[in-house]
Coordinates of C-alpha atoms and ligand atoms in Angstrom, one line a residue:
M1 CA -3.3 -10.2 -2.4
Y2 CA -0.2 -11.0 -0.4
T3 CA 1.6 -8.0 0.3
C4 CA 4.8 -6.8 2.4
K5 CA 2.4 -6.4 5.5
D6 CA 1.6 -10.2 5.6
W7 CA 5.3 -11.0 4.9
L8 CA 6.3 -8.8 8.0
A9 CA 3.7 -10.8 10.1
L10 CA 4.5 -14.0 8.9
H11 CA 8.0 -13.4 10.0
G12 CA 7.2 -11.5 13.0
L13 CA 9.3 -8.5 11.6
N14 CA 8.1 -4.8 11.9
A15 CA 9.1 -2.2 8.9
S16 CA 11.4 0.0 10.6
E17 CA 13.6 -3.0 11.8
V18 CA 14.0 -4.4 8.1
E19 CA 14.7 -0.9 6.9
D20 CA 17.3 -0.6 9.7
V21 CA 19.2 -3.7 8.6
I22 CA 19.2 -2.5 4.9
S23 CA 20.4 0.8 6.2
A24 CA 23.2 -0.9 8.2
F25 CA 24.2 -3.1 5.3
C26 CA 24.4 0.2 2.9
A27 CA 26.6 2.0 5.6
G28 CA 28.9 -0.9 5.4
N29 CA 28.1 -1.7 9.1
I30 CA 27.2 -5.4 8.2
E31 CA 30.0 -7.3 6.6
C32 CA 29.2 -9.6 3.7
S33 CA 32.5 -10.3 1.7
F34 CA 35.5 -12.3 1.8
R35 CA 39.0 -12.0 0.7
V36 CA 40.6 -14.4 -2.0
S37 CA 43.6 -16.2 -0.3
P38 CA 46.9 -15.5 -2.3
T39 CA 47.4 -19.3 -2.7
D40 CA 44.0 -19.9 -4.4
N41 CA 44.7 -20.5 -8.1
G42 CA 41.0 -20.8 -9.2
V43 CA 41.0 -24.1 -10.8
Y44 CA 37.5 -25.1 -12.2
P45 CA 35.8 -27.8 -10.5
G46 CA 34.6 -29.3 -13.7
S47 CA 38.3 -29.6 -15.1
D48 CA 39.1 -32.3 -12.7
S49 CA 38.0 -35.9 -12.0
I50 CA 35.2 -34.6 -9.8
S51 CA 33.1 -33.5 -12.5
T52 CA 29.9 -35.5 -12.1
Q53 CA 27.1 -34.1 -9.8
E54 CA 27.2 -37.5 -7.9
S55 CA 31.1 -37.1 -7.2
C56 CA 30.8 -33.4 -6.2
Y57 CA 28.0 -34.4 -4.0
R58 CA 29.6 -37.4 -2.3
N59 CA 33.1 -35.5 -2.1
M60 CA 32.2 -32.0 -1.3
V61 CA 28.5 -31.3 -0.6
V62 CA 27.9 -34.0 2.1
P63 CA 31.2 -33.6 4.1
A64 CA 30.9 -29.8 4.1
L65 CA 27.5 -29.9 5.2
A66 CA 27.9 -32.6 7.8
K67 CA 30.9 -31.2 9.2
A68 CA 28.8 -28.2 10.6
F69 CA 26.5 -30.6 12.8
E70 CA 27.0 -32.3 16.1
N71 CA 25.8 -35.5 14.8
V72 CA 27.9 -35.9 11.8
S73 CA 27.3 -39.2 10.9
E74 CA 23.2 -39.0 11.1
V75 CA 23.4 -35.9 8.8
K76 CA 25.7 -37.9 6.1
H77 CA 23.2 -40.7 6.3
L78 CA 20.1 -38.5 5.8
L79 CA 22.0 -36.7 2.9
C80 CA 23.2 -40.1 1.3
N81 CA 19.8 -41.9 1.7
H82 CA 16.9 -39.5 2.2
V83 CA 17.3 -37.0 -0.7
E84 CA 16.1 -37.4 -4.0
F85 CA 17.5 -35.7 -7.1
R86 CA 15.8 -35.1 -10.3
G87 CA 16.2 -33.1 -13.7
L88 CA 14.6 -29.8 -14.4
N89 CA 11.6 -30.0 -16.6
N90 CA 12.8 -27.6 -19.0
S91 CA 15.8 -25.1 -19.4
K92 CA 13.9 -22.1 -18.2
E93 CA 13.0 -23.6 -14.9
V94 CA 15.2 -22.4 -12.0
P95 CA 16.4 -25.1 -9.5
Y96 CA 14.2 -25.7 -6.6
T97 CA 13.7 -28.3 -3.5
V98 CA 10.2 -29.6 -2.5
C99 CA 9.0 -31.1 0.5
Q100 CA 7.1 -34.3 -0.5
G101 CA 5.4 -34.8 2.8
S102 CA 6.0 -36.8 5.9
G103 CA 8.0 -40.1 5.6
Q104 CA 8.9 -39.0 2.0
P105 CA 12.6 -37.8 0.8
P106 CA 12.8 -34.0 -0.3
A107 CA 13.1 -33.7 -4.1
V108 CA 15.9 -31.5 -5.4
F109 CA 15.2 -30.4 -9.1
I110 CA 18.5 -29.3 -10.5
D111 CA 20.4 -29.6 -13.9
W112 CA 24.2 -30.2 -13.8
H113 CA 26.7 -28.5 -16.3
G114 CA 29.9 -29.3 -14.1
R115 CA 30.6 -25.3 -13.4
A116 CA 31.2 -23.7 -10.1
E117 CA 27.7 -22.1 -10.1
D118 CA 26.3 -25.8 -10.5
L119 CA 28.1 -26.8 -7.3
L120 CA 26.9 -23.5 -5.3
C121 CA 23.4 -24.3 -6.6
L122 CA 23.9 -28.1 -5.4
V123 CA 24.8 -27.1 -1.9
H124 CA 22.2 -24.5 -1.7
E125 CA 19.3 -26.8 -2.7
T126 CA 21.0 -29.8 -0.5
A127 CA 20.7 -27.4 2.5
H128 CA 17.1 -26.8 1.8
A129 CA 16.5 -30.3 1.7
L130 CA 18.5 -30.8 5.0
Q131 CA 16.7 -28.2 6.7
M132 CA 13.3 -29.9 5.7
L133 CA 14.6 -33.2 7.0
L134 CA 16.0 -31.7 10.5
S135 CA 12.6 -29.7 10.8
K136 CA 10.5 -32.9 10.2
N137 CA 9.0 -31.4 7.2
E138 CA 7.5 -28.5 9.3
I139 CA 7.5 -25.2 7.1
M140 CA 10.1 -22.5 7.8
P141 CA 9.1 -19.0 7.2
P142 CA 10.9 -18.0 3.8
V143 CA 13.8 -15.7 5.1
A144 CA 14.8 -18.6 7.5
R145 CA 14.8 -21.1 5.1
E146 CA 16.9 -19.1 2.6
T147 CA 19.1 -18.3 5.5
C148 CA 19.8 -22.2 6.0
A149 CA 20.5 -22.6 2.1
F150 CA 22.8 -19.6 2.1
I151 CA 24.6 -20.9 5.2
G152 CA 25.1 -24.0 3.2
E153 CA 26.9 -22.4 0.5
L154 CA 29.2 -20.8 3.1
L155 CA 29.8 -24.2 4.6
L156 CA 31.1 -25.4 1.2
L157 CA 33.2 -22.2 0.8
D158 CA 34.7 -23.1 3.8
Y159 CA 35.4 -26.9 3.3
V160 CA 36.8 -26.1 -0.1
K161 CA 39.0 -23.6 1.4
A162 CA 40.2 -26.2 3.8
Y163 CA 40.5 -29.4 1.8
L164 CA 40.5 -28.4 -1.9
P165 CA 42.0 -25.0 -2.0
Q166 CA 42.7 -25.3 -5.8
F167 CA 38.9 -24.8 -6.3
H168 CA 38.1 -21.9 -3.6
A169 CA 38.9 -18.8 -6.0
S170 CA 36.6 -19.9 -8.6
L171 CA 33.7 -20.8 -6.0
L172 CA 34.3 -17.5 -4.0
N173 CA 34.1 -15.5 -7.1
V174 CA 30.6 -17.1 -8.2
W175 CA 29.5 -16.3 -4.5
H176 CA 30.7 -12.7 -4.9
G177 CA 28.9 -12.5 -8.2
Q178 CA 25.8 -13.6 -6.8
N179 CA 25.8 -11.1 -4.0
R180 CA 25.4 -8.2 -6.6
F181 CA 21.8 -10.1 -7.3
Y182 CA 20.9 -10.7 -3.6
L183 CA 22.3 -7.4 -2.1
G184 CA 21.5 -5.3 -5.2
D185 CA 18.3 -6.0 -7.2
C186 CA 16.7 -7.7 -4.3
V187 CA 17.4 -4.9 -1.9
D188 CA 15.5 -2.5 -4.4
A189 CA 12.6 -5.0 -4.5
L190 CA 12.5 -5.3 -0.5
T191 CA 12.9 -1.2 -0.2
D192 CA 10.2 -0.9 -2.9
A193 CA 7.9 -3.3 -0.9
L194 CA 8.5 -1.5 2.4
N195 CA 7.7 1.6 0.7
H196 CA 4.5 0.6 -1.3
P197 CA 2.4 -1.5 0.6
E198 CA 0.1 -2.1 -2.2
I199 CA 2.8 -3.8 -4.4
S200 CA 2.3 -7.6 -4.1
Y201 CA 4.8 -10.0 -2.6
H202 CA 7.7 -10.9 -4.5
Y203 CA 10.0 -13.9 -3.3
Y204 CA 13.2 -11.8 -4.2
Q205 CA 12.3 -9.9 -1.0
N206 CA 13.5 -12.6 1.2
Y207 CA 16.9 -12.9 0.0
P208 CA 18.6 -9.5 1.3
L209 CA 17.9 -10.4 5.0
A210 CA 18.6 -14.3 4.5
R211 CA 21.9 -13.5 2.6
L212 CA 23.1 -11.1 5.6
A213 CA 21.7 -13.4 8.3
A214 CA 23.7 -16.3 7.0
V215 CA 27.1 -14.6 7.0
Q216 CA 26.5 -13.6 10.6
V217 CA 25.2 -17.0 11.8
F218 CA 28.0 -18.5 9.8
F219 CA 30.8 -16.5 11.7
A220 CA 29.3 -16.0 15.2
T221 CA 27.8 -19.4 16.0
D222 CA 28.9 -22.9 16.7
N223 CA 27.5 -26.2 15.6
K224 CA 24.8 -26.4 18.0
S225 CA 23.4 -23.1 16.7
V226 CA 23.6 -24.5 13.0
S227 CA 21.7 -27.7 14.0
A228 CA 19.2 -25.5 16.0
L229 CA 18.4 -23.3 13.4
F230 CA 18.1 -26.1 10.7
S231 CA 15.7 -28.2 13.1
S232 CA 13.5 -25.2 14.2
G233 CA 10.6 -25.3 11.7
R234 CA 8.5 -22.5 11.9
E235 CA 9.9 -21.1 14.9
A236 CA 13.2 -20.4 12.8
M237 CA 13.0 -16.8 12.8
A238 CA 14.0 -16.7 16.6
Y239 CA 17.4 -18.1 15.6
L240 CA 18.3 -15.4 13.4
P241 CA 20.4 -12.3 14.3
I242 CA 17.7 -9.8 12.8
N243 CA 17.8 -7.3 16.0
E244 CA 21.5 -7.3 16.0
M245 CA 21.9 -6.5 12.6
A246 CA 19.3 -3.8 12.9
S247 CA 20.8 -2.2 15.9
V248 CA 23.9 -1.4 13.9
G249 CA 21.4 0.4 11.3
I250 CA 19.8 2.8 13.7
G251 CA 20.7 6.5 12.9
V252 CA 22.4 5.9 9.7
R253 CA 19.6 6.0 7.5
N254 CA 20.3 9.3 5.8
P255 CA 23.5 11.2 6.7
L256 CA 22.9 14.1 4.6
P257 CA 21.6 17.3 6.1
V258 CA 17.9 18.7 5.8
L259 CA 17.6 20.9 2.5
P260 CA 16.1 24.2 3.6
P261 CA 13.0 25.5 1.7
S262 CA 14.0 27.3 -1.6
D263 CA 14.4 31.1 -1.5
V264 CA 12.6 32.3 -4.3
E265 CA 14.3 35.9 -3.6
Q266 CA 17.8 34.5 -4.1
P267 CA 17.7 32.1 -7.1
A268 CA 21.6 32.0 -7.0
V269 CA 21.8 30.8 -3.4
D270 CA 19.2 27.9 -4.5
A271 CA 21.5 27.0 -7.5
Y272 CA 24.8 26.9 -5.6
R273 CA 22.9 25.1 -2.5
S274 CA 21.8 22.4 -5.2
L275 CA 25.2 22.1 -6.6
G276 CA 26.7 21.3 -3.0
V277 CA 23.7 18.8 -2.5
M278 CA 24.4 17.1 -5.9
A279 CA 27.9 16.8 -5.1
L280 CA 27.3 15.3 -1.6
L281 CA 24.9 12.7 -3.2
D282 CA 27.7 11.8 -5.8
I283 CA 30.3 11.3 -2.9
E284 CA 27.9 9.5 -0.7
S285 CA 26.6 7.1 -3.4
G286 CA 30.2 6.3 -4.2
S287 CA 29.4 7.2 -8.0
K288 CA 32.3 7.9 -10.3
A289 CA 31.4 11.3 -10.9
S290 CA 33.4 12.5 -7.8
Y291 CA 36.5 11.5 -10.0
Q292 CA 35.7 13.8 -12.7
R293 CA 37.7 17.1 -13.0
I294 CA 36.0 19.9 -10.9
E295 CA 35.8 22.4 -13.6
S296 CA 33.8 20.0 -16.0
Y297 CA 31.4 18.4 -13.2
Y298 CA 30.8 22.3 -12.1
L299 CA 30.0 23.2 -15.7
K300 CA 27.7 20.3 -16.4
L301 CA 25.6 20.6 -13.4
L302 CA 25.4 24.5 -13.8
K303 CA 24.1 24.2 -17.1
N304 CA 21.4 21.6 -16.1
L305 CA 20.2 24.1 -13.6
Q306 CA 20.0 27.0 -15.7
E307 CA 18.4 24.7 -18.2
R308 CA 16.0 23.6 -15.7
T309 CA 17.1 19.9 -16.6
A310 CA 17.9 18.8 -13.0
F311 CA 16.0 17.4 -10.1
I312 CA 16.7 16.6 -6.7
A313 CA 14.4 14.1 -4.8
L314 CA 13.9 14.4 -1.1
D315 CA 12.7 11.9 1.6
N316 CA 9.8 12.9 4.0
D317 CA 12.5 14.8 6.4
N318 CA 13.4 16.9 3.4
K319 CA 16.7 15.4 3.2
P320 CA 18.3 14.6 -0.4
V321 CA 18.2 11.0 -1.3
G322 CA 19.2 11.4 -5.1
Y323 CA 19.2 13.6 -8.2
A324 CA 18.8 13.4 -11.7
T325 CA 19.7 15.2 -15.0
W326 CA 18.4 15.0 -18.5
V327 CA 18.5 16.5 -21.9
E328 CA 15.4 17.6 -23.8
S329 CA 15.0 17.0 -27.7
N330 CA 13.1 19.6 -29.6
V331 CA 12.2 17.4 -32.3
D332 CA 9.8 15.0 -30.5
N333 CA 9.6 16.8 -27.1
N334 CA 11.5 13.7 -25.6
M335 CA 13.6 13.8 -22.6
V336 CA 16.5 11.5 -22.0
L337 CA 18.1 11.0 -18.7
T338 CA 21.7 11.7 -18.5
C339 CA 22.5 10.9 -15.0
Q340 CA 20.8 9.2 -11.8
T341 CA 22.7 9.2 -8.6
A342 CA 20.8 7.9 -5.5
L343 CA 21.8 7.0 -2.0
P344 CA 21.9 3.1 -1.5
S345 CA 18.6 1.6 -1.3
N346 CA 16.8 5.0 -2.8
R347 CA 17.1 4.3 -6.4
I348 CA 13.5 3.5 -6.6
N349 CA 12.5 6.4 -4.5
L350 CA 14.6 8.8 -6.7
Q351 CA 12.8 7.3 -9.9
R352 CA 9.3 7.5 -8.7
A353 CA 9.8 11.1 -7.2
L354 CA 11.4 11.9 -10.8
E355 CA 8.4 10.4 -12.6
K356 CA 5.8 12.5 -10.6
Y357 CA 7.7 15.6 -11.2
I358 CA 8.0 15.7 -14.9
N359 CA 4.7 14.0 -15.3
K360 CA 5.9 12.4 -18.4
A361 CA 7.0 9.1 -17.4
K362 CA 6.1 7.6 -20.7
D363 CA 8.8 9.5 -22.6
V364 CA 11.7 8.9 -19.9
K365 CA 14.2 6.5 -20.7
A366 CA 15.1 5.8 -16.9
S367 CA 18.1 3.7 -16.2
Y368 CA 16.5 2.0 -13.3
T369 CA 13.7 -0.3 -13.2
R370 CA 12.0 -2.2 -10.6
K371 CA 12.6 -5.3 -12.7
A372 CA 15.6 -7.2 -11.7
S373 CA 18.6 -7.2 -14.2
K374 CA 19.4 -10.8 -13.9
E375 CA 17.3 -13.9 -13.7
M376 CA 16.9 -15.7 -10.5
L377 CA 19.8 -18.4 -9.9
V378 CA 18.2 -20.7 -7.3
W379 CA 15.1 -21.0 -5.0
Ligands
ZN401 ZN1 16.6 -21.1 -2.0

């Protein structure tokens, strides 16, 4: 079985480096968002004359990508003459791009509905095709190939902002919306894989590093570096700023203090300590609970503590990572979770610790599951 260990080895990464990148992102030390300019009015691309896939490709995707390379005309030529487009075989299939071997054009499989998300998807897949052409069909590690595709999306956003500003807001909206998947569910999948080496590899785990790296490469480098990355084939990981991103995550893994062992002689101290920990977790995780009235917040949690329907999960250093509360039904001995609060990238850890604690996992209606809440958009 192909696992996280194999994935790390393939990319020349180690687990703590990847954890540091995730911590840096969760702590807000790696920027991955853009402001919409006040002049944007959010016109929908499909509502204009450039509504077909062919016209969007020629007028937006090709110039946007080519502009980032030193050899603009050569890249334009490749994109206009050496990429094949086909429809998807069925509506359930996600768009994808395949290499057809040496001397053959890469094939992009995509359906077109004239929406902003179709345009982002078109540039994502075209960037995959371009990376295959420039790497002379040499296979790139998945994190690097997705970085190239995400750079393609950023190049389109940049091009549209400069030359077709009326479309910028709607595209940027879609891009931000997709961040919730790539930097939300996919971060959970990656954290889960790092913490549980027995879990088999899932393609989702490539996206968080790639999404973050793309933004860094896009802002920090010049045309030469973009060309070098797209042409680098199996050596591509050397062109990604993984070390730089990891370095701003060291030491920010868990900002909360170590929880001392519980004091059986003084249960009241334990209760107040637990209340303090829950409040800190709510604040650190950005939970809406911190906007509640102090009185109702306090009474609700105190009731949970008195009824023993609260649980605090600790990490290996005994630092709190999350808490949960629930209500118990006398009728069927069922338990329903009323709250799950966890530090960023610790939702799965909380759920697993909780399941272990109550030892009744089948009866618990957990809010978080490992399954991504949204279908994959592009590959
Ligand atoms: Zn992709």
